[in-house]
mmCIF file of C-alpha atoms in Angstrom:
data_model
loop_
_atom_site.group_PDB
_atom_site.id
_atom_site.type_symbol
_atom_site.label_atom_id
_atom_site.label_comp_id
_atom_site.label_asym_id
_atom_site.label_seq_id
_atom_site.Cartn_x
_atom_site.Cartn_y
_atom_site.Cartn_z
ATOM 1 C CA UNK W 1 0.000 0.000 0.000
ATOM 2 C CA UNK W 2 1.526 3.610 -0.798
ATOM 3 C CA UNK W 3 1.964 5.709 2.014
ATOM 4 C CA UNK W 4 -0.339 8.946 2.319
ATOM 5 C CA UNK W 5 0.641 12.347 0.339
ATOM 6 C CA UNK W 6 0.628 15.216 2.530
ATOM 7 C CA UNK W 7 -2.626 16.445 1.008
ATOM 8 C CA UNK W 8 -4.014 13.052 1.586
ATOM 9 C CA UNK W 9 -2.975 13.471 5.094
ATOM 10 C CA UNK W 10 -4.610 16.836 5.563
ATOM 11 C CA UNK W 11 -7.558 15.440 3.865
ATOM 12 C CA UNK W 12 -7.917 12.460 6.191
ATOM 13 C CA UNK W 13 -7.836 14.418 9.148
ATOM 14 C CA UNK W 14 -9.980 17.228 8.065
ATOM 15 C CA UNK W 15 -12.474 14.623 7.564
ATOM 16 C CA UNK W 16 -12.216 12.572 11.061
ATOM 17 C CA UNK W 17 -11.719 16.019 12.953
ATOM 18 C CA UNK W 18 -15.290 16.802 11.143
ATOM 19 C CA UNK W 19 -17.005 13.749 12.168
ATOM 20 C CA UNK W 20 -15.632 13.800 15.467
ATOM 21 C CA UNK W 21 -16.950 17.468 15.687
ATOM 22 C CA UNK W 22 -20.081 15.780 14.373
ATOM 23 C CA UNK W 23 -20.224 13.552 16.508
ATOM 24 C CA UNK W 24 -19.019 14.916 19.584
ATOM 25 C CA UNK W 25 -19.296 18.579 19.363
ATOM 26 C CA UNK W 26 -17.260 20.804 21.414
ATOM 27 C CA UNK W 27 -14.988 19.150 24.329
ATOM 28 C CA UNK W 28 -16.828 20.383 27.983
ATOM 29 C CA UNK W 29 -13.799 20.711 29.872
ATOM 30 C CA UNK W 30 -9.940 21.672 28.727
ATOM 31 C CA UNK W 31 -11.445 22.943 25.269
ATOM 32 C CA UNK W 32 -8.022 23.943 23.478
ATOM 33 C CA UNK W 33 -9.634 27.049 21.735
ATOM 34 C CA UNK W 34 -10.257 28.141 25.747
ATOM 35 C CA UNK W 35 -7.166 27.624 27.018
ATOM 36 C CA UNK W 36 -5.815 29.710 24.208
ATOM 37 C CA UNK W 37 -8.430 32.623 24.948
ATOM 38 C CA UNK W 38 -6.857 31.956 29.182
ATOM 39 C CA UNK W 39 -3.514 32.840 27.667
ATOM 40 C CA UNK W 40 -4.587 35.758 25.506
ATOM 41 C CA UNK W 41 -6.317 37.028 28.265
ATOM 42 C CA UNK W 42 -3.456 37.334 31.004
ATOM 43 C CA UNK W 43 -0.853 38.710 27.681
ATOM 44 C CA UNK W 44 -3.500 41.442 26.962
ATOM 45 C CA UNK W 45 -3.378 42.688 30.054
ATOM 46 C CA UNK W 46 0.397 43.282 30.020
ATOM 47 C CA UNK W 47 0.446 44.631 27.307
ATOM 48 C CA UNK W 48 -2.792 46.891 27.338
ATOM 49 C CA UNK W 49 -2.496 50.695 26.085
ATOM 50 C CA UNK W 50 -5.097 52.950 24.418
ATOM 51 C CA UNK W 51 -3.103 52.905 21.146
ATOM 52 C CA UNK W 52 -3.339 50.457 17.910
ATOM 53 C CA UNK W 53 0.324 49.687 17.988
ATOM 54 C CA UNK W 54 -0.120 47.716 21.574
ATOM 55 C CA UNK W 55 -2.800 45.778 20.169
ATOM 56 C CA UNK W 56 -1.181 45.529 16.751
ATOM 57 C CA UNK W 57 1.526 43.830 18.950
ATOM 58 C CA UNK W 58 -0.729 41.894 20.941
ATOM 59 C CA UNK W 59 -2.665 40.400 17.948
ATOM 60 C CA UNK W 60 0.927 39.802 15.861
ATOM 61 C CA UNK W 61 2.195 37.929 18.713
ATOM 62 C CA UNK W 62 -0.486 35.615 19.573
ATOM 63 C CA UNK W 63 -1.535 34.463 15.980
ATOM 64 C CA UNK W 64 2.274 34.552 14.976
ATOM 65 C CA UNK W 65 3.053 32.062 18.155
ATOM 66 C CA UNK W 66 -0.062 29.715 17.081
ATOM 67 C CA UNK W 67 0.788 29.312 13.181
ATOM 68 C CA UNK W 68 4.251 28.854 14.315
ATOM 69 C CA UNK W 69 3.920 26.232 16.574
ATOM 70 C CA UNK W 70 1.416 24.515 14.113
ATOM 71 C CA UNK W 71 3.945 24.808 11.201
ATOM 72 C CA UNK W 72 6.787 23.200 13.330
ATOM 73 C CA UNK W 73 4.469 20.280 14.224
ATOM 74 C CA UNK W 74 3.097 20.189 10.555
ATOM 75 C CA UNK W 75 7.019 19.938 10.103
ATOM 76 C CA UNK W 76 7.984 17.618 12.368
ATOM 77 C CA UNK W 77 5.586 14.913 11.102
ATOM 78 C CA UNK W 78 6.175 15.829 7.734
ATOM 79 C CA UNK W 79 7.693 12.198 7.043
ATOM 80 C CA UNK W 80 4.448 10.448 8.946
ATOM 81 C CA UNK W 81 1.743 10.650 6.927
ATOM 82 C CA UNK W 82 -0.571 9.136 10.093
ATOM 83 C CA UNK W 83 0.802 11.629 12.518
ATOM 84 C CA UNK W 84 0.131 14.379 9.896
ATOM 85 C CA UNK W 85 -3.357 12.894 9.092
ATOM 86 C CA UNK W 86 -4.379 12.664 13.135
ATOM 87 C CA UNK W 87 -2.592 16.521 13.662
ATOM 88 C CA UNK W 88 -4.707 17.563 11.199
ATOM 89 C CA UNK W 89 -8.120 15.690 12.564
ATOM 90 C CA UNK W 90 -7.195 17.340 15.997
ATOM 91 C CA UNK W 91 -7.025 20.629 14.653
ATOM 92 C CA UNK W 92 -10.016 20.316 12.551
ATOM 93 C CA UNK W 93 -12.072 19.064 15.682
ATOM 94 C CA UNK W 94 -10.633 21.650 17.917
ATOM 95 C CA UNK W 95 -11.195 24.415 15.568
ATOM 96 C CA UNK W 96 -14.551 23.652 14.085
ATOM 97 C CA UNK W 97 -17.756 24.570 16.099
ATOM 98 C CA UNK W 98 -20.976 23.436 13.733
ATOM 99 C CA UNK W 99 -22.177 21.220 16.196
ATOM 100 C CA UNK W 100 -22.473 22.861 19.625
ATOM 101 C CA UNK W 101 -23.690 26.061 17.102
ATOM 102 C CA UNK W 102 -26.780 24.214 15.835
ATOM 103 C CA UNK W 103 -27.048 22.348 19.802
ATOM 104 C CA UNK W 104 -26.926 25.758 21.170
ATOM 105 C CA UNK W 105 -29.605 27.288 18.660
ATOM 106 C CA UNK W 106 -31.937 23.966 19.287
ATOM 107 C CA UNK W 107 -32.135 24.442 22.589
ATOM 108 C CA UNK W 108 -33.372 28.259 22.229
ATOM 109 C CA UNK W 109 -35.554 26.745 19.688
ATOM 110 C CA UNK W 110 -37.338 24.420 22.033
ATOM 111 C CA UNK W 111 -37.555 26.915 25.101
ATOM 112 C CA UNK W 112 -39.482 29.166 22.541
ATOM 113 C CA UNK W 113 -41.488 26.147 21.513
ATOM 114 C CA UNK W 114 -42.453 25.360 25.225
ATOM 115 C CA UNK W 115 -43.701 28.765 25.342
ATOM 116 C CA UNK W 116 -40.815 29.574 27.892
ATOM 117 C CA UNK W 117 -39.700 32.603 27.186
ATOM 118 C CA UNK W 118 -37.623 33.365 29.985
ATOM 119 C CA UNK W 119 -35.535 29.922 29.382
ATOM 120 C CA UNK W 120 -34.833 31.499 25.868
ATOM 121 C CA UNK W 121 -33.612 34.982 27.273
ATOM 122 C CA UNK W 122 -31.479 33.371 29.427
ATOM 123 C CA UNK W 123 -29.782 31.010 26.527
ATOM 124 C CA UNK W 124 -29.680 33.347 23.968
ATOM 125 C CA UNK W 125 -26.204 35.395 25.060
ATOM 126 C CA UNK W 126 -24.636 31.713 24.597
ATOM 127 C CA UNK W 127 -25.269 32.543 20.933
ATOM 128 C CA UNK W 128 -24.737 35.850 20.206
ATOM 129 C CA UNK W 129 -24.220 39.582 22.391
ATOM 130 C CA UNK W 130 -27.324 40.856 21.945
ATOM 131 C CA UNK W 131 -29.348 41.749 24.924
ATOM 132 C CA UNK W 132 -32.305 39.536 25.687
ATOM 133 C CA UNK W 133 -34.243 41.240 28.231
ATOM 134 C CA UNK W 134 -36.760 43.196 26.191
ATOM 135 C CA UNK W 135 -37.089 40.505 23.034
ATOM 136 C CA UNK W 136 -40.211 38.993 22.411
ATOM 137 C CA UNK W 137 -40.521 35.504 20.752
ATOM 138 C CA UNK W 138 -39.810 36.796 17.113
ATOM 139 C CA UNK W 139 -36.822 38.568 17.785
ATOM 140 C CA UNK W 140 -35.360 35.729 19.645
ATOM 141 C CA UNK W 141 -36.051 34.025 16.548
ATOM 142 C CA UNK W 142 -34.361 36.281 14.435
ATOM 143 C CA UNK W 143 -31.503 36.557 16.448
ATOM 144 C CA UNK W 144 -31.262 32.845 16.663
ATOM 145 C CA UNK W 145 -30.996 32.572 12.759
ATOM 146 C CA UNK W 146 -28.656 35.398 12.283
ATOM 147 C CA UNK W 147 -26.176 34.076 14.541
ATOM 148 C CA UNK W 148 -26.666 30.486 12.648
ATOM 149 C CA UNK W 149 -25.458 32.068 9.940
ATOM 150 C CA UNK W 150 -22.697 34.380 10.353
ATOM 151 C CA UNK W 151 -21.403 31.602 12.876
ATOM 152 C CA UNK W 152 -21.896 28.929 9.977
ATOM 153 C CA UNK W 153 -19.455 31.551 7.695
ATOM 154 C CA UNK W 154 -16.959 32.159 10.919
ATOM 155 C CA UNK W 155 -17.226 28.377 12.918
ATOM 156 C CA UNK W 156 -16.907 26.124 10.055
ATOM 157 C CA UNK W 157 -16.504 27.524 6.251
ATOM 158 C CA UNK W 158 -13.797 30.278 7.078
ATOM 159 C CA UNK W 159 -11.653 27.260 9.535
ATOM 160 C CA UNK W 160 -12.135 24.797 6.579
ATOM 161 C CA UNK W 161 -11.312 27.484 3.926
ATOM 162 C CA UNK W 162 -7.886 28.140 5.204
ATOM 163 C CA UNK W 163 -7.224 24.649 6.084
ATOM 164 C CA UNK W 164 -7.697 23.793 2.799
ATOM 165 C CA UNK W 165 -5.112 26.721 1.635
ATOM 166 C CA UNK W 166 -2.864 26.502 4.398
ATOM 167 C CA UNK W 167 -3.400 22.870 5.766
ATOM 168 C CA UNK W 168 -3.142 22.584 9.503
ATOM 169 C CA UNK W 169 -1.528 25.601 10.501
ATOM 170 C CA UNK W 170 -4.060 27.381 8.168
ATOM 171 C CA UNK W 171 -6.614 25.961 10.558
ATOM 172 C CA UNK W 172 -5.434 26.901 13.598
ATOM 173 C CA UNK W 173 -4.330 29.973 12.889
ATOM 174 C CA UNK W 174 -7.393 31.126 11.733
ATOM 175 C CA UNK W 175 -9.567 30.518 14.351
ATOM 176 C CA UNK W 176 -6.573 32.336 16.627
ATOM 177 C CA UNK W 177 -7.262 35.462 14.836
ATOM 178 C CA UNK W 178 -11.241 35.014 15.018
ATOM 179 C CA UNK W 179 -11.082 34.089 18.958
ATOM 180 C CA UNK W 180 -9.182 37.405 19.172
ATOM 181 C CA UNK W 181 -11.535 39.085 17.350
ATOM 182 C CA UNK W 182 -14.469 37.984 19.586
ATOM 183 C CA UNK W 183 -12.283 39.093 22.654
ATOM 184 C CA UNK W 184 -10.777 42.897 21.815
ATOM 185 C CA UNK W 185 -12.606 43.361 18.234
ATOM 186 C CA UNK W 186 -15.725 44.484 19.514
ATOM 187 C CA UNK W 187 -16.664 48.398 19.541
ATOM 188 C CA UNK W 188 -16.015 49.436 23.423
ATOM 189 C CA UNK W 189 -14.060 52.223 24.991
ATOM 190 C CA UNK W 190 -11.283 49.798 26.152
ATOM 191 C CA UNK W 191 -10.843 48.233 22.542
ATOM 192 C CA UNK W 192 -11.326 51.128 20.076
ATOM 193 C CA UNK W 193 -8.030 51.250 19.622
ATOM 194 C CA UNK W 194 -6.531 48.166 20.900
ATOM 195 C CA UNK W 195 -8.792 45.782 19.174
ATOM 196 C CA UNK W 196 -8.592 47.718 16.188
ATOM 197 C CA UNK W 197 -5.953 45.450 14.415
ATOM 198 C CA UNK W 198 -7.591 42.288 15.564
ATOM 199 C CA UNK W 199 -11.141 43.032 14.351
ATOM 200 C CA UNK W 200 -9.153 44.079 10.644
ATOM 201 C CA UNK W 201 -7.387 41.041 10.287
ATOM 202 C CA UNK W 202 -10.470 39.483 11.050
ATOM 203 C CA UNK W 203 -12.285 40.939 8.232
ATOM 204 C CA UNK W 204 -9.675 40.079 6.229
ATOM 205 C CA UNK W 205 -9.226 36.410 6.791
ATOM 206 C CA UNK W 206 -12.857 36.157 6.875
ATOM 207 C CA UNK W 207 -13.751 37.646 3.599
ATOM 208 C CA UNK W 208 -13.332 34.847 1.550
ATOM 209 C CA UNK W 209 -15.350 32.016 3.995
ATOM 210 C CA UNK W 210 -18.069 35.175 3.721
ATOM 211 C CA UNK W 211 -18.552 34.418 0.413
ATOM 212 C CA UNK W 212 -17.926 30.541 -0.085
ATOM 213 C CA UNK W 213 -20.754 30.602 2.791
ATOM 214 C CA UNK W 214 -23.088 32.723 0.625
ATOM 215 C CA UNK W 215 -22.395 30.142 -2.492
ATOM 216 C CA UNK W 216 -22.806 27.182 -0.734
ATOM 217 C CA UNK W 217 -25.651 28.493 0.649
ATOM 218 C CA UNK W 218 -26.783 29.065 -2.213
ATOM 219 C CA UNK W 219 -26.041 25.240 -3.604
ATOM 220 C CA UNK W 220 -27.604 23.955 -0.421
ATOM 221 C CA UNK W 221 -30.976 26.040 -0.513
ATOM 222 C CA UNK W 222 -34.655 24.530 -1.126
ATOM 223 C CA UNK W 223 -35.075 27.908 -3.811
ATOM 224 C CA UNK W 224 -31.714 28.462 -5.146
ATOM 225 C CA UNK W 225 -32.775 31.593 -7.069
ATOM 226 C CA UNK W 226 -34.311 32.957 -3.866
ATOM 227 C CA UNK W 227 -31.242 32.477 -2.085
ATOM 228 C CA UNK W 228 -29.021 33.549 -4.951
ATOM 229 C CA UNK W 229 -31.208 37.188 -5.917
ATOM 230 C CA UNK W 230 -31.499 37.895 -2.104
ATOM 231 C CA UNK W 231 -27.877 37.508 -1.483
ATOM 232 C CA UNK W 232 -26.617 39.281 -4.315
ATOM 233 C CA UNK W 233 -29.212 42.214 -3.273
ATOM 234 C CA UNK W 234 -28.529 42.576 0.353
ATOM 235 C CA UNK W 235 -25.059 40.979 0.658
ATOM 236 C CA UNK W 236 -23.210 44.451 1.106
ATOM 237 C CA UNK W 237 -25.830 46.235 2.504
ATOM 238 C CA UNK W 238 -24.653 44.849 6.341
ATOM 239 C CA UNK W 239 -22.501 47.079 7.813
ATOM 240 C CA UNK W 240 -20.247 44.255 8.346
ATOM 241 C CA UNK W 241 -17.935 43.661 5.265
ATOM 242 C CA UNK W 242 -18.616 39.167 5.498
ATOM 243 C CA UNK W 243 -21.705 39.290 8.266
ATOM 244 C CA UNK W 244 -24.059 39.585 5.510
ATOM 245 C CA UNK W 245 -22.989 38.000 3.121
ATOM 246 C CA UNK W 246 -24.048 34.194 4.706
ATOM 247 C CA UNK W 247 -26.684 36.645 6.666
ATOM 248 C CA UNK W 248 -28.215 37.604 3.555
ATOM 249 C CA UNK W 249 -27.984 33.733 1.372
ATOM 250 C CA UNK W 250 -29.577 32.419 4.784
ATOM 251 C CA UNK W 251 -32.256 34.950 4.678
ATOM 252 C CA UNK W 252 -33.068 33.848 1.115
ATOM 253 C CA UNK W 253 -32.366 30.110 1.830
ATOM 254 C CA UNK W 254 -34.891 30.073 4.586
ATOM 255 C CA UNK W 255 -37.269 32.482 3.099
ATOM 256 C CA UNK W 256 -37.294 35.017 5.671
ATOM 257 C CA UNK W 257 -36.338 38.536 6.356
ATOM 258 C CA UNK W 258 -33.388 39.343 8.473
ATOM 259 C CA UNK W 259 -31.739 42.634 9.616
ATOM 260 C CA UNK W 260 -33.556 45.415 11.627
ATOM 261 C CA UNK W 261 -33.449 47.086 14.839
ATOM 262 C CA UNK W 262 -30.157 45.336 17.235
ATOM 263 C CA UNK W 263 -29.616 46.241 20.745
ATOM 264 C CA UNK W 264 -26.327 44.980 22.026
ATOM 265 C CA UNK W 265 -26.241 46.416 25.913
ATOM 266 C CA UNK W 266 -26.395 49.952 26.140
ATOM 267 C CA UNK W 267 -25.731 50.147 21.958
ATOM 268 C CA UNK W 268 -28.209 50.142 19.751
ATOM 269 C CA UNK W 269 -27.765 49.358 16.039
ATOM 270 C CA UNK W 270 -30.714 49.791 13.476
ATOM 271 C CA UNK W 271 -29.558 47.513 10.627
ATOM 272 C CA UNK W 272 -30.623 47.341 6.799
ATOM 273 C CA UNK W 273 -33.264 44.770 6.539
ATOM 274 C CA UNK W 274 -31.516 41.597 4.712
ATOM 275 C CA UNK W 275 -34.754 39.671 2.791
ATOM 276 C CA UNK W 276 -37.249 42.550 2.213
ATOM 277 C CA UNK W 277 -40.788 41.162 0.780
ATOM 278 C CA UNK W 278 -40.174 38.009 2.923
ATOM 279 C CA UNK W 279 -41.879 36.645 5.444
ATOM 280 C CA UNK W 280 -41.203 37.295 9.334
ATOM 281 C CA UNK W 281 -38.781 34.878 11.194
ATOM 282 C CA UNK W 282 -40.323 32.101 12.988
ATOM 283 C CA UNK W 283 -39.670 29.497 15.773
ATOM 284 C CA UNK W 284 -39.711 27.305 13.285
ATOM 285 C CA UNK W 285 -37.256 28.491 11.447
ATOM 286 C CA UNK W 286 -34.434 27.642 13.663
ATOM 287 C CA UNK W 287 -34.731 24.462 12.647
ATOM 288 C CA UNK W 288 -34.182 25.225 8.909
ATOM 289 C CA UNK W 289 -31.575 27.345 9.866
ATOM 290 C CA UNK W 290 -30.022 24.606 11.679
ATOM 291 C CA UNK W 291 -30.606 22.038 8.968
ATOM 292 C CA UNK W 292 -29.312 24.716 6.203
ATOM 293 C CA UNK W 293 -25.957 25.013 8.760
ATOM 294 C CA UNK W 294 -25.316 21.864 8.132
ATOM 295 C CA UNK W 295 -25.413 20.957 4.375
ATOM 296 C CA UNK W 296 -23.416 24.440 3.912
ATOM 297 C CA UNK W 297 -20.638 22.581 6.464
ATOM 298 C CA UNK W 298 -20.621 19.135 4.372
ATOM 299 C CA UNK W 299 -20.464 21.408 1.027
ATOM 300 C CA UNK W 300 -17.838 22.923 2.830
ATOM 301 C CA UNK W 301 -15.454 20.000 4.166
ATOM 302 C CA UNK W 302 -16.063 18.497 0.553
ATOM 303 C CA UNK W 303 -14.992 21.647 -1.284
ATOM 304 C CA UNK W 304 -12.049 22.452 0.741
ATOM 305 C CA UNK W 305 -10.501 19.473 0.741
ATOM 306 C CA UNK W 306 -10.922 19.232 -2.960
ATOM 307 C CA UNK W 307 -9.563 21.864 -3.486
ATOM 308 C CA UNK W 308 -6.220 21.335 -0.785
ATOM 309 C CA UNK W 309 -5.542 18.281 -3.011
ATOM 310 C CA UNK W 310 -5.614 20.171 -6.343
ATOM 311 C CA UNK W 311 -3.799 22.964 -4.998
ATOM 312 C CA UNK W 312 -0.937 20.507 -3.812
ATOM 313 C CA UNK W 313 -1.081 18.883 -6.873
ATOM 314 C CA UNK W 314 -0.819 21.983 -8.654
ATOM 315 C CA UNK W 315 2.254 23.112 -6.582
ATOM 316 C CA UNK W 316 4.196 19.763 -6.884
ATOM 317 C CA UNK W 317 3.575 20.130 -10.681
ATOM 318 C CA UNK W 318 5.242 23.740 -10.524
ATOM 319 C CA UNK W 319 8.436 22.864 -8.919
ATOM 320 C CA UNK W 320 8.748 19.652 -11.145
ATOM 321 C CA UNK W 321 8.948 21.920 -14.206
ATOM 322 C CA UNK W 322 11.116 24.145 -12.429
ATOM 323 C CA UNK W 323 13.394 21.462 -11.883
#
C-alpha cells in the first residue's frame, strides 16, 4: 500500500476532525480554543495601552506564536503521513464549532417552543451579544438565525477554507485570529483602539469564507434563485464587510427577512433589513436554519478538501517543471 501524500494526510484528518466534531461537538472541559483565549487574556493585560500599535503587537504575537507552533508540528511529522493525518483531525475538531452552534440554537428553539420565554432569554447570550431582556418571541427568533449564519461563515466555512489553503496551521491559525476578534474586536471604549488590528485582520481572513458561505448556501438552498437574488441584493448592505454575506444567502435560503433594529447592551444598532418582501422569522425556522448550517458545512469540508488536493497537486507540478 503507498503511504499517504501530505494532502491526503490533511484530507484524512480534516475529515475525522469533522465527524468527530459531528459527533461529539465541542470538548466540555480543557477545550483547546479556551485555554488559548486563558492565555490571551493574562498577555493582553500586560500589554494593554489605548493605542493600535499595543494591540497591533498583541494580535501579531499571539496568531504569529499559534501558526508557528502549528507549522513546526506540521514539520515535524512531515515524514508520517498518520501523525500528519491525526494533527490535522485534531485541529479540525478543535477548531470547528458546527455542532455545539446548531445544539446551542436547538435548545433556544425548544424553550421558545415550550412557550418559555424566559428559558430562551437566558440562553440566547450563549449565541450571540445581543441583549435579551426586552425581546419577544420573534426577535429571539431572528436573532437565533442570524447568529446560525454568520457563525456557519466564521465556525466552520472560514476554519475549513484556510485549512484547505494553508493545511493545519491554516486551521489553527485562523480561528486564533477570530477568537481574538471575539475578545478585543468588539466596539467598546477599552478596545477602540486596541482591538482595532484584531477586528481588521479578522475581516480580512474572513472575507473569503463570507462568500464561499453565501455560495454554498446558495447550492444547499430549497429555492436556489431565492437564495441567490437575495444575497446578491442585500449581501453588502450589512454594515459588516462578510456578516451579511451568509446573513443575507440564509435569509433567502430560509425564506425570511433578516436585519432590523439590534440592541447589544447599552448600543443600539438599526440595521438594513436583509430579505425585504419576505416573510417574518419564525420558531420554526431555527430548525431550517439549523438544517441549512449543516449541508453548507458538508459542502464545505467536501470543497475544501478538494480543493487542498488540487492545490498541492498543482504546486508539486510547478516545482517539477522548475526542476
Amino acid at each position: 500500500m503507498r503511504p499517504l501524500t501530505r494532502a491526503a494526510a490533511f484530507g484524512a484528518g480534516a475529515v475525522a476532525g469533522y465527524l468527530a466534531d459531528a459527533r461529539f461537538g465541542d470538548p466540555r472541559r480543557g477545550h483547546p480554543v479556551a485555554g488559548f483565549g486563558g492565555a490571551a487574556g493574562r498577555l493582553e493585560r500586560r500589554l494593554w495601552r489605548d493605542d493600535r500599535a499595543a494591540g497591533t503587537a498583541f494580535t501579531a504575537l499571539c496568531v504569529g506564536t499559534v501558526a508557528a507552533v502549528a507549522v513546526a508540528a506540521d514539520r515535524l511529522l512531515g515524514r508520517r503521513p498518520l501523525g500528519r493525518a491525526a494533527l490535522a483531525a485534531a485541529a479540525t475538531w478543535t477548531v470547528l464549532g458546527g455542532t455545539s452552534l446548531t445544539r446551542e440554537a436547538r435548545t433556544v428553539g425548544r424553550a421558545l417552543t415550550a412557550g418559555d420565554l424566559a428559558a430562551a432569554r437566558e440562553r440566547l447570550p450563549h449565541l450571540c451579544g445581543r441583549d435579551p431582556s426586552a425581546l419577544d418571541e420573534q426577535q429571539i427568533a431572528r436573532a437565533v438565525v442570524e447568529s446560525v449564519a454568520e457563525n456557519t461563515a466564521d465556525a466552520v466555512v472560514n476554519a475549513l477554507l484556510w485549512g484547505g489553503l494553508a493545511g493545519t496551521p491554516g486551521l489553527l491559525a485562523f480561528r486564533a485570529v477570530n477568537t481574538l476578534d471575539a475578545m478585543v474586536g468588539h466596539r467598546s471604549p477599552r478596545y477602540a483602539r486596541f482591538g482595532w488590528a484584531s477586528a481588521r485582520l479578522d475581516d480580512v481572513a474572513g472575507w473569503p469564507g463570507a462568500r464561499l458561505t453565501a455560495l454554498l448556501t446558495v447550492a444547499a438552498a430549497p429555492e436556489p434563485r431565492t437564495a441567490w437574488r437575495v444575497w446578491r441584493r442585500d449581501g453588502s448592505a450589512h454594515p459588516s464587510p462578510n456578516a451579511g454575506q451568509a446573513e443575507s444567502a440564509f435569509a433567502g435560503a430560509v425564506g425570511v427577512r433578516l436585519g432590523g433594529t439590534l440592541q447589544y447592551g447599552e448600543r443600539t444598532e438599526h440595521r438594513p433589513v436583509l430579505g425585504e418582501g419576505l416573510r417574518p422569522v419564525g420558531v420554526d425556522d431555527i430548525e431550517r436554519a439549523c438544517l441549512l448550517s449543516r449541508r453548507v458545512g458538508a459542502l464545505a469540508l467536501g470543497t475544501t478538501v478538494a480543493g487542498h488536493l488540487l492545490l498541492r497537486a498543482a504546486l508539486i507540478r510547478k516545482r517539477r517543471n522548475r526542476a
